[in-house]
Tab-separated table of C-alpha atoms in Angstrom:
chain	number	residue	atom	x	y	z
A	168	MET	CA	-2.790	-8.555	11.881
A	169	ASN	CA	-1.323	-10.916	9.353
A	170	VAL	CA	0.669	-13.189	11.640
A	171	SER	CA	-2.049	-15.805	12.184
A	172	ASP	CA	-1.480	-19.444	11.294
A	173	SER	CA	-2.269	-20.311	7.694
A	174	THR	CA	-5.251	-22.607	7.136
A	175	PRO	CA	-4.869	-26.311	6.318
A	176	ALA	CA	-6.094	-25.501	2.810
A	177	MET	CA	-3.199	-23.109	2.306
A	178	ASN	CA	-0.606	-25.635	3.500
A	179	ASN	CA	-1.586	-28.076	0.764
A	180	LEU	CA	-0.770	-25.421	-1.805
A	181	MET	CA	2.799	-25.224	-0.548
A	182	GLY	CA	4.862	-28.403	-1.036
A	183	SER	CA	7.513	-29.435	1.500
A	184	GLU	CA	10.403	-29.437	-1.006
A	185	ALA	CA	9.450	-25.908	-1.914
A	186	ASP	CA	9.466	-24.852	1.750
A	187	SER	CA	13.196	-24.290	1.821
A	188	GLN	CA	12.736	-21.870	-1.056
A	189	ARG	CA	10.171	-19.602	0.610
A	190	THR	CA	10.412	-17.073	3.416
A	191	LEU	CA	8.681	-18.515	6.447
A	192	TYR	CA	9.908	-16.133	9.145
A	193	PRO	CA	12.429	-13.303	9.427
A	194	TYR	CA	15.907	-13.684	10.973
A	195	VAL	CA	17.679	-10.338	11.306
A	196	THR	CA	15.148	-7.556	11.707
A	197	GLY	CA	14.994	-3.800	12.004
A	198	THR	CA	12.316	-2.103	14.054
A	199	SER	CA	10.198	1.006	13.433
A	200	VAL	CA	10.711	3.677	10.809
A	201	VAL	CA	8.947	7.025	11.282
A	202	GLY	CA	8.442	9.654	8.581
A	203	ILE	CA	6.880	13.109	8.385
A	204	LYS	CA	6.318	15.813	5.801
A	205	TYR	CA	7.609	19.218	6.795
A	206	LYS	CA	7.816	22.666	5.193
A	207	ASP	CA	10.718	21.972	2.834
A	208	GLY	CA	10.346	18.229	2.293
A	209	ILE	CA	10.405	14.926	4.136
A	210	LEU	CA	12.106	13.716	7.309
A	211	LEU	CA	12.645	10.023	8.060
A	212	ALA	CA	14.023	8.487	11.242
A	213	ALA	CA	15.168	4.970	12.042
A	214	ASP	CA	17.525	3.434	14.547
A	215	MET	CA	20.505	1.374	13.518
A	216	GLY	CA	19.623	-1.893	15.209
A	217	GLY	CA	19.492	-5.317	13.580
A	218	SER	CA	17.944	-7.812	15.992
A	219	TYR	CA	18.387	-11.572	15.756
A	220	GLY	CA	15.293	-12.648	17.621
A	221	SER	CA	15.697	-11.220	21.096
A	222	THR	CA	19.434	-10.539	20.668
A	223	LEU	CA	20.434	-7.015	19.621
A	224	ARG	CA	23.005	-8.465	17.241
A	225	TYR	CA	23.935	-5.612	14.908
A	226	LYS	CA	24.109	-1.990	15.936
A	227	THR	CA	25.263	-0.227	12.798
A	228	VAL	CA	22.640	-1.198	10.274
A	229	GLU	CA	21.728	1.619	7.917
A	230	ARG	CA	18.012	1.324	7.431
A	231	LEU	CA	17.622	4.630	5.570
A	232	LYS	CA	18.911	4.797	1.997
A	233	SER	CA	18.568	7.263	-0.838
A	234	VAL	CA	16.941	6.144	-4.071
A	235	GLY	CA	17.839	8.188	-7.113
A	236	LYS	CA	17.815	11.969	-6.806
A	237	HIS	CA	14.371	12.470	-5.404
A	238	SER	CA	13.592	9.767	-2.837
A	239	ILE	CA	14.626	8.042	0.366
A	240	ILE	CA	13.545	4.649	1.581
A	241	GLY	CA	13.395	3.397	5.157
A	242	ALA	CA	12.951	-0.283	5.913
A	243	SER	CA	11.894	-2.339	8.891
A	244	GLY	CA	11.743	-6.115	8.975
A	245	GLU	CA	14.180	-8.602	7.471
A	246	ILE	CA	17.466	-6.837	6.681
A	247	SER	CA	18.571	-9.270	3.973
A	248	ASP	CA	15.271	-8.702	2.137
A	249	PHE	CA	15.911	-4.954	2.368
A	250	GLN	CA	19.315	-5.505	0.786
A	251	GLU	CA	17.571	-7.411	-2.019
A	252	ILE	CA	15.105	-4.554	-2.448
A	253	MET	CA	17.992	-2.087	-2.673
A	254	ARG	CA	19.590	-4.196	-5.427
A	255	ASN	CA	16.318	-4.015	-7.372
A	256	LEU	CA	15.958	-0.291	-6.754
A	257	ASP	CA	19.550	0.470	-7.709
A	258	ASP	CA	19.000	-1.435	-10.965
A	259	LEU	CA	15.760	0.445	-11.547
A	260	ILE	CA	17.468	3.808	-11.082
A	261	LEU	CA	20.408	2.727	-13.219
A	262	TYR	CA	18.191	1.814	-16.174
A	263	ASP	CA	16.228	5.013	-15.647
A	264	ASN	CA	19.476	6.995	-15.863
A	265	MET	CA	20.611	5.094	-18.933
A	266	TRP	CA	17.636	6.398	-20.908
A	267	ASP	CA	19.344	9.764	-20.478
A	268	ASP	CA	16.125	11.500	-21.435
A	269	GLY	CA	16.091	14.229	-18.824
A	270	ASN	CA	13.363	12.398	-16.897
A	271	SER	CA	13.920	10.627	-13.603
A	272	PHE	CA	11.791	8.524	-11.291
A	273	GLY	CA	10.096	10.537	-8.577
A	274	PRO	CA	8.923	9.184	-5.220
A	275	LYS	CA	5.452	8.307	-6.578
A	276	GLU	CA	6.947	6.052	-9.222
A	277	VAL	CA	9.357	4.371	-6.811
A	278	HIS	CA	6.543	3.808	-4.311
A	279	ASN	CA	4.401	2.232	-6.988
A	280	TYR	CA	7.263	-0.033	-8.056
A	281	LEU	CA	7.830	-1.122	-4.460
A	282	THR	CA	4.113	-1.788	-3.970
A	283	ARG	CA	3.961	-3.998	-7.064
A	284	MET	CA	7.131	-5.819	-5.993
A	285	MET	CA	5.826	-6.555	-2.474
A	286	TYR	CA	2.365	-7.558	-3.729
A	287	ASN	CA	3.706	-9.880	-6.406
A	288	ARG	CA	5.958	-11.662	-3.926
A	289	ARG	CA	2.960	-12.040	-1.581
A	290	ASN	CA	1.000	-13.553	-4.453
A	291	LYS	CA	3.689	-16.228	-4.821
A	292	PHE	CA	3.565	-16.924	-1.078
A	293	ASN	CA	7.211	-15.851	-0.789
A	294	PRO	CA	7.090	-12.368	0.704
A	295	LEU	CA	9.838	-9.855	1.225
A	296	TRP	CA	9.491	-9.541	4.953
A	297	ASN	CA	9.628	-5.748	5.180
A	298	SER	CA	7.543	-2.702	5.899
A	299	LEU	CA	8.890	0.176	3.862
A	300	VAL	CA	8.601	3.943	4.041
A	301	LEU	CA	9.213	5.897	0.871
A	302	GLY	CA	9.528	9.678	0.919
A	303	GLY	CA	10.663	12.293	-1.528
A	304	VAL	CA	10.272	15.642	-3.247
A	305	LYS	CA	10.045	16.258	-6.957
A	306	ASN	CA	9.161	19.517	-8.682
A	307	GLY	CA	8.123	20.959	-5.364
A	308	GLN	CA	5.643	18.153	-4.692
A	309	LYS	CA	6.224	16.339	-1.383
A	310	TYR	CA	5.378	12.639	-1.190
A	311	LEU	CA	5.392	10.223	1.741
A	312	GLY	CA	4.102	6.689	1.462
A	313	THR	CA	4.442	3.246	2.961
A	314	VAL	CA	4.108	-0.407	1.837
A	315	SER	CA	3.770	-3.493	3.977
A	316	MET	CA	4.978	-7.025	3.263
A	317	ILE	CA	1.625	-8.037	1.824
A	318	GLY	CA	1.281	-4.977	-0.371
A	319	VAL	CA	-0.955	-2.749	1.737
A	320	HIS	CA	0.069	0.799	0.829
A	321	TYR	CA	-0.995	4.383	1.384
A	322	GLU	CA	0.387	7.894	1.563
A	323	ASP	CA	-0.137	10.416	4.316
A	324	ASN	CA	1.458	13.418	6.022
A	325	HIS	CA	3.070	11.121	8.548
A	326	VAL	CA	3.715	7.369	8.434
A	327	ALA	CA	5.371	4.729	10.577
A	328	THR	CA	6.058	1.012	10.521
A	329	GLY	CA	5.685	-1.648	13.223
A	330	PHE	CA	5.597	-0.276	16.740
A	331	GLY	CA	5.749	3.205	15.313
A	332	ASN	CA	2.133	2.793	14.225
A	333	HIS	CA	1.079	2.269	17.817
A	334	LEU	CA	3.402	4.685	19.623
A	335	ALA	CA	4.482	7.351	17.133
A	336	ARG	CA	1.347	7.933	14.979
A	337	PRO	CA	-0.775	9.118	17.946
A	338	LEU	CA	1.922	11.667	18.833
A	339	LEU	CA	2.107	12.768	15.223
A	340	ARG	CA	-1.666	13.041	14.922
A	341	ASP	CA	-1.615	15.387	17.878
A	342	GLU	CA	1.447	17.511	17.069
A	343	TRP	CA	1.997	17.395	13.309
A	344	HIS	CA	0.955	20.384	11.265
A	345	GLU	CA	1.739	21.810	7.852
A	346	ASN	CA	4.810	24.061	7.680
A	347	LEU	CA	6.848	22.459	10.422
A	348	THR	CA	10.331	23.923	10.268
A	349	PHE	CA	13.291	21.583	10.019
A	350	GLU	CA	14.108	22.046	13.722
A	351	GLU	CA	10.482	21.438	14.744
A	352	GLY	CA	10.329	18.363	12.531
A	353	VAL	CA	13.487	16.863	13.983
A	354	LYS	CA	12.267	17.605	17.526
A	355	LEU	CA	8.973	15.863	16.777
A	356	LEU	CA	10.696	12.828	15.270
A	357	GLU	CA	13.080	12.630	18.222
A	358	LYS	CA	10.108	12.692	20.572
A	359	CYS	CA	8.643	9.718	18.691
A	360	MET	CA	11.954	7.853	18.629
A	361	ARG	CA	12.454	8.455	22.360
A	362	VAL	CA	9.058	6.928	23.201
A	363	LEU	CA	9.949	3.984	20.957
A	364	LEU	CA	13.306	3.657	22.699
A	365	TYR	CA	11.594	3.471	26.090
A	366	ARG	CA	8.859	1.096	25.070
A	367	ASP	CA	10.076	-1.051	22.127
A	368	ARG	CA	12.369	-3.863	23.257
A	369	SER	CA	14.074	-4.078	19.869
A	370	ALA	CA	14.957	-0.369	19.725
A	371	VAL	CA	18.580	0.738	20.155
A	372	ASN	CA	19.813	4.186	21.124
A	373	LYS	CA	21.628	4.961	17.931
A	374	LEU	CA	19.641	6.592	15.201
A	375	GLN	CA	19.852	8.427	11.946
A	376	ILE	CA	17.579	11.092	10.546
A	377	ALA	CA	17.276	11.517	6.798
A	378	LYS	CA	16.144	14.728	5.158
A	379	ILE	CA	15.040	15.153	1.586
A	380	THR	CA	14.208	18.446	-0.063
A	381	GLU	CA	14.163	19.711	-3.615
A	382	GLU	CA	17.923	20.237	-3.246
A	383	GLY	CA	18.663	16.596	-2.417
A	384	VAL	CA	19.126	13.932	0.225
A	385	THR	CA	21.050	14.176	3.497
A	386	ILE	CA	21.354	11.299	5.933
A	387	SER	CA	22.689	12.340	9.312
A	388	GLN	CA	25.582	10.765	11.155
A	389	PRO	CA	24.423	8.320	13.842
A	390	TYR	CA	23.677	9.845	17.226
A	391	ALA	CA	22.006	8.933	20.508
A	392	LEU	CA	18.987	10.402	22.262
A	393	LYS	CA	19.087	11.671	25.837
A	394	THR	CA	17.048	9.462	28.114
A	395	PHE	CA	15.977	9.815	31.722
A	396	TRP	CA	15.823	6.883	34.095
A	397	GLY	CA	16.124	8.738	37.421
A	398	PHE	CA	12.568	8.192	38.568
A	399	SER	CA	12.324	7.759	42.318
A	400	ALA	CA	10.174	4.669	41.815
A	401	PHE	CA	13.132	3.029	40.089
A	402	GLN	CA	15.450	3.830	43.008
A	403	ASN	CA	13.779	1.458	45.386
A	404	PRO	CA	11.403	-0.586	43.269
A	405	THR	CA	10.180	-2.884	46.048
A	406	ALA	CA	9.358	-0.034	48.448
A	407	GLY	CA	5.651	-0.730	48.266
A	408	ALA	CA	5.944	-4.522	48.336
A	409	GLU	CA	8.704	-5.745	50.639
A	410	GLY	CA	10.074	-9.146	49.707
A	411	SER	CA	9.318	-8.868	45.994
A	412	TRP	CA	11.902	-8.161	43.341
B	198	MET	CA	11.129	-31.834	14.100
B	199	THR	CA	7.616	-30.799	13.097
B	200	LYS	CA	7.203	-29.045	9.783
B	201	GLN	CA	7.325	-25.278	10.167
B	202	GLN	CA	3.997	-23.572	9.459
B	203	ALA	CA	3.893	-20.240	7.757
B	204	ASN	CA	3.030	-17.632	10.370
B	205	TRP	CA	1.815	-14.957	8.066
B	206	SER	CA	-1.420	-14.526	6.206
B	207	PRO	CA	-1.559	-13.230	2.648
B	208	TYR	CA	-4.776	-11.439	3.591
B	209	ASP	CA	-5.646	-8.565	5.870
B	210	ASN	CA	-8.886	-6.663	6.375
B	211	ASN	CA	-8.394	-2.942	6.003
B	212	GLY	CA	-12.015	-2.276	6.810
B	213	GLY	CA	-14.429	0.334	5.546
B	214	THR	CA	-17.946	0.434	4.232
B	215	VAL	CA	-19.307	1.138	0.751
B	216	VAL	CA	-22.851	1.977	-0.345
B	217	ALA	CA	-24.541	2.598	-3.685
B	218	ILE	CA	-28.089	3.687	-4.539
B	219	ALA	CA	-29.624	3.747	-8.012
B	220	GLY	CA	-32.116	6.439	-9.015
B	221	ALA	CA	-34.267	7.011	-12.088
B	222	ASP	CA	-31.578	9.112	-13.788
B	223	TYR	CA	-28.670	9.156	-11.324
B	224	CYS	CA	-26.499	6.878	-9.222
B	225	VAL	CA	-24.934	7.627	-5.851
B	226	ILE	CA	-21.818	5.701	-4.791
B	227	ALA	CA	-20.309	6.376	-1.377
B	228	SER	CA	-17.640	5.094	0.959
B	229	ASP	CA	-15.795	6.147	4.098
B	230	THR	CA	-12.102	7.014	3.791
B	231	ARG	CA	-10.701	5.202	6.806
B	232	MET	CA	-8.054	2.510	6.323
B	233	SER	CA	-7.369	0.251	9.324
B	234	THR	CA	-5.511	-2.851	10.355
B	235	GLY	CA	-6.359	-4.717	13.529
B	236	TYR	CA	-7.120	-2.044	16.116
B	237	SER	CA	-4.960	0.611	14.441
B	238	ILE	CA	-5.938	3.303	11.980
B	239	LEU	CA	-3.409	3.497	9.127
B	240	THR	CA	-4.793	6.591	7.457
B	241	ARG	CA	-7.931	8.698	7.606
B	242	ASP	CA	-7.909	9.796	3.984
B	243	TYR	CA	-7.841	6.858	1.559
B	244	SER	CA	-10.334	6.708	-1.299
B	245	LYS	CA	-12.023	3.368	-1.983
B	246	ILE	CA	-13.871	4.697	-5.022
B	247	ILE	CA	-12.588	4.625	-8.577
B	248	GLN	CA	-14.133	5.686	-11.860
B	249	LEU	CA	-13.548	2.844	-14.288
B	250	ALA	CA	-15.441	4.298	-17.259
B	251	ASP	CA	-17.608	7.294	-18.179
B	252	LYS	CA	-20.637	5.717	-16.565
B	253	SER	CA	-19.143	3.130	-14.201
B	254	VAL	CA	-17.880	3.794	-10.704
B	255	MET	CA	-16.657	1.046	-8.407
B	256	ALA	CA	-16.346	1.183	-4.646
B	257	SER	CA	-14.562	-1.661	-2.857
B	258	SER	CA	-13.757	-2.512	0.734
B	259	GLY	CA	-11.728	-5.394	2.149
B	260	PHE	CA	-8.025	-6.081	1.660
B	261	GLN	CA	-6.598	-2.880	0.223
B	262	ALA	CA	-3.718	-4.422	-1.743
B	263	ASP	CA	-6.173	-6.741	-3.544
B	264	VAL	CA	-8.613	-3.872	-4.094
B	265	ARG	CA	-5.904	-1.753	-5.728
B	266	ALA	CA	-4.714	-4.675	-7.885
B	267	LEU	CA	-8.324	-5.336	-8.962
B	268	GLN	CA	-8.785	-1.655	-9.841
B	269	LYS	CA	-5.619	-1.708	-11.963
B	270	VAL	CA	-6.659	-4.871	-13.796
B	271	LEU	CA	-10.067	-3.391	-14.641
B	272	GLU	CA	-8.565	-0.071	-15.695
B	273	ALA	CA	-6.166	-1.859	-18.029
B	274	ARG	CA	-8.917	-4.050	-19.481
B	275	HIS	CA	-11.072	-0.986	-20.087
B	276	LEU	CA	-8.243	0.697	-21.950
B	277	ILE	CA	-7.908	-2.345	-24.193
B	278	TYR	CA	-11.692	-2.369	-24.737
B	279	GLN	CA	-11.545	1.267	-25.831
B	280	HIS	CA	-8.780	0.482	-28.302
B	281	GLN	CA	-10.682	-2.451	-29.731
B	282	HIS	CA	-14.227	-1.011	-29.801
B	283	ASN	CA	-13.594	2.713	-30.006
B	284	LYS	CA	-16.083	3.390	-27.241
B	285	GLN	CA	-16.487	3.345	-23.462
B	286	MET	CA	-17.661	0.192	-21.723
B	287	SER	CA	-21.270	0.341	-20.572
B	288	CYS	CA	-21.956	-0.246	-16.888
B	289	PRO	CA	-23.572	-3.682	-17.428
B	290	ALA	CA	-20.558	-4.701	-19.533
B	291	MET	CA	-18.167	-3.581	-16.788
B	292	ALA	CA	-20.332	-5.492	-14.319
B	293	GLN	CA	-19.780	-8.722	-16.236
B	294	LEU	CA	-16.051	-8.005	-16.577
B	295	LEU	CA	-15.727	-7.476	-12.831
B	296	SER	CA	-17.513	-10.746	-12.159
B	297	ASN	CA	-15.249	-12.647	-14.556
B	298	THR	CA	-12.115	-11.006	-13.140
B	299	LEU	CA	-13.085	-12.010	-9.611
B	300	TYR	CA	-13.926	-15.595	-10.561
B	301	PHE	CA	-10.666	-15.899	-12.455
B	302	LYS	CA	-9.029	-15.931	-9.007
B	303	ARG	CA	-11.599	-18.269	-7.541
B	304	PHE	CA	-8.884	-20.370	-5.831
B	305	PHE	CA	-6.880	-17.463	-4.404
B	306	PRO	CA	-9.528	-14.742	-4.288
B	307	TYR	CA	-9.295	-10.992	-4.339
B	308	TYR	CA	-10.445	-10.207	-0.812
B	309	ALA	CA	-12.535	-7.343	-2.120
B	310	PHE	CA	-16.182	-6.571	-1.480
B	311	ASN	CA	-17.427	-4.530	-4.373
B	312	VAL	CA	-20.295	-2.409	-5.375
B	313	LEU	CA	-20.447	-1.119	-8.963
B	314	GLY	CA	-22.633	1.876	-9.708
B	315	GLY	CA	-23.423	3.857	-12.805
B	316	LEU	CA	-25.878	4.546	-15.590
B	317	ASP	CA	-27.097	1.851	-17.945
B	318	SER	CA	-27.466	2.315	-21.710
B	319	GLU	CA	-30.896	3.928	-21.141
B	320	GLY	CA	-29.470	6.478	-18.722
B	321	LYS	CA	-31.168	4.859	-15.710
B	322	GLY	CA	-29.216	4.352	-12.507
B	323	CYS	CA	-27.827	0.869	-11.921
B	324	VAL	CA	-26.099	-0.798	-9.001
B	325	PHE	CA	-24.408	-4.197	-9.079
B	326	THR	CA	-23.353	-5.946	-5.890
B	327	TYR	CA	-20.693	-8.645	-5.600
B	328	ASP	CA	-19.159	-11.179	-3.300
B	329	ALA	CA	-15.396	-11.860	-3.241
B	330	VAL	CA	-15.510	-14.505	-5.972
B	331	GLY	CA	-17.683	-12.752	-8.521
B	332	SER	CA	-21.249	-13.753	-7.776
B	333	TYR	CA	-23.322	-10.675	-8.706
B	334	GLU	CA	-26.756	-9.254	-9.368
B	335	ARG	CA	-28.270	-5.947	-10.377
B	336	VAL	CA	-30.103	-4.281	-7.506
B	337	GLY	CA	-31.647	-0.939	-6.638
B	338	TYR	CA	-29.213	-0.344	-3.766
B	339	SER	CA	-26.467	-2.165	-1.901
B	340	SER	CA	-23.979	-1.934	0.930
B	341	GLN	CA	-20.734	-3.924	1.412
B	342	GLY	CA	-17.923	-3.949	3.935
B	343	SER	CA	-17.591	-3.738	7.685
B	344	GLY	CA	-20.664	-1.552	8.231
B	345	SER	CA	-22.897	-3.319	5.721
B	346	THR	CA	-24.765	-5.310	8.378
B	347	LEU	CA	-25.723	-2.022	10.000
B	348	ILE	CA	-26.662	-0.190	6.812
B	349	THR	CA	-28.457	-2.818	4.720
B	350	PRO	CA	-31.454	-3.297	7.049
B	351	PHE	CA	-31.842	0.473	7.245
B	352	LEU	CA	-31.851	0.810	3.464
B	353	ASP	CA	-34.312	-2.085	3.199
B	354	ASN	CA	-36.638	-0.130	5.449
B	355	GLN	CA	-36.194	3.246	3.722
B	356	LEU	CA	-36.101	2.194	0.103
B	357	LYS	CA	-38.624	-0.652	0.177
B	358	SER	CA	-37.231	-2.270	-2.952
B	359	PRO	CA	-39.749	-4.515	-4.766
B	360	SER	CA	-39.045	-8.233	-4.864
B	361	PRO	CA	-37.056	-9.350	-7.916
B	362	LEU	CA	-39.485	-12.299	-8.131
B	363	LEU	CA	-42.466	-10.143	-9.099
B	364	LEU	CA	-44.060	-10.530	-12.526
B	365	PRO	CA	-44.238	-8.169	-14.370
B	366	ALA	CA	-40.829	-7.020	-13.068
B	367	LYS	CA	-41.027	-3.838	-11.053
B	368	ASP	CA	-38.310	-1.229	-11.299
B	369	ALA	CA	-35.759	-1.521	-8.504
B	370	VAL	CA	-34.510	2.054	-8.761
B	371	THR	CA	-35.655	4.376	-6.035
B	372	PRO	CA	-38.218	7.119	-6.734
B	373	LEU	CA	-36.202	9.384	-4.412
B	374	SER	CA	-34.654	12.497	-5.881
B	375	GLU	CA	-30.888	12.832	-6.139
B	376	SER	CA	-30.601	15.145	-3.139
B	377	GLU	CA	-32.866	12.914	-1.037
B	378	ALA	CA	-30.694	9.919	-1.888
B	379	ILE	CA	-27.554	11.834	-0.897
B	380	GLU	CA	-29.097	12.769	2.451
B	381	LEU	CA	-30.037	9.120	2.981
B	382	VAL	CA	-26.462	8.018	2.277
B	383	LYS	CA	-25.118	10.580	4.752
B	384	THR	CA	-27.516	9.269	7.388
B	385	CYS	CA	-26.389	5.694	6.697
B	386	PHE	CA	-22.751	6.537	7.291
B	387	VAL	CA	-23.294	8.689	10.347
B	388	SER	CA	-25.158	5.768	11.926
B	389	ALA	CA	-22.651	3.131	10.850
B	390	THR	CA	-19.789	5.300	12.172
B	391	GLU	CA	-21.373	5.265	15.637
B	392	ARG	CA	-21.221	1.509	15.999
B	393	ASP	CA	-18.613	0.175	13.573
B	394	ILE	CA	-15.043	0.882	14.653
B	395	TYR	CA	-13.753	0.484	11.114
B	396	THR	CA	-16.058	3.136	9.646
B	397	GLY	CA	-15.469	6.846	10.123
B	398	ASP	CA	-13.162	9.836	9.487
B	399	LYS	CA	-14.653	11.097	6.249
B	400	LEU	CA	-17.391	10.234	3.790
B	401	GLU	CA	-16.766	10.442	0.046
B	402	ILE	CA	-19.850	10.536	-2.191
B	403	VAL	CA	-19.714	10.245	-5.972
B	404	ILE	CA	-22.802	11.226	-7.959
B	405	LEU	CA	-23.209	10.114	-11.575
B	406	ASN	CA	-25.927	11.595	-13.742
B	407	ALA	CA	-26.603	12.823	-17.264
B	408	SER	CA	-24.575	15.994	-16.639
B	409	GLY	CA	-21.537	13.999	-15.640
B	410	ILE	CA	-19.796	13.119	-12.420
B	411	ARG	CA	-19.256	15.062	-9.193
B	412	ARG	CA	-17.882	14.419	-5.717
B	413	ASP	CA	-19.116	15.469	-2.301
B	414	TYR	CA	-17.368	15.087	1.067
B	415	MET	CA	-18.570	15.072	4.644
B	416	GLU	CA	-16.678	14.762	7.933
B	417	LEU	CA	-17.449	11.738	10.094
B	418	ARG	CA	-16.533	10.936	13.694
B	419	LYS	CA	-12.851	10.146	14.047
B	420	ASP	CA	-13.039	7.881	17.087
């Protein structure tokens, strides 16, 4: 997608002294975030892993955070950039509150702000290396959107970042429908997260699910999914090819 | 230690096809609603069409973040124009503005492939077609985006537009009726959807005429 080498022409635009000031690659990263709309609001799921390359370095990273009264954000990608984004968002909400005018930013507004922030950093060739999911409910209207590190954004009934796009979206396209109950929604998200756990090397078996409804935000305590590894083919893996390993 | 290269690109192609056809007193602007990246579909329901003024509608395919930014810039500029001139921008005026806006970023372009449709000051249909850096011309019909190579030859055959080199100049707008043009557009997209992986899901058609503006939708293949 957008991880090809930059052209020689581009390199001339970026001086070597300035290199230390721009993001070139991510260090500590979070993997997929999956989100769905359901009957009463939005559900988001993300595991708590922070990988350092191929090392699963941190296992208690909260990648789902509430934003104001009406929204939740989930982030994948560089964790330090997510922390920077949260500083900006917390400031945004603070100033919004200080107006004290009875109005508050809904998910649409926050999503737009995030989109502009990501796009403007991309324009300066110094991106925030994240893919974000933004969900919320305001005045009964449900909203679920996503933004990538270069500013590509859209809203839909179900969204995912990273590997989630390849593994979770197809499941959601098949099984999502309007008026999922909370239990059905959680079951569907867990199904997605389980597939990701089996197939994404950077996934860890410790996840949180966040729920947002008109009443407010709840982020669950961390928990683990049940997995099954007892396939007979795993018992004696070289049965069909003696001498291999 | 060799200097580290950036391993990300500021651009992406989110695919999609856009078409516009100008008639004697109408203009049809259409696009699919699929948004993709690489071999994945991001969403099946994203509109690439925006109404910039009473009589100007723009459809753009390419890099979605740039398309959206371009739309916002033009919307803002139109608002300022209305404040300063107390009237809507005409379609030819918007056409020039779009060209200038694109060229302004000549050395870090908007990766957007645009088609601007609407009614000119005489009420006749007009279509303007652009490249990513603002080169444009008024035509009777145009197609841009991932399916344009499939659609343009078909439109050339069906609409038989006269050469712009003719003297006296012959009208480029099609003699087809509005409903015939809409049927033609639907045919274009159904065909493009068959062979272009980035085109499909749903077709959005915007029709501009003297009575105003209306939208029509049609399902397309989702594979």
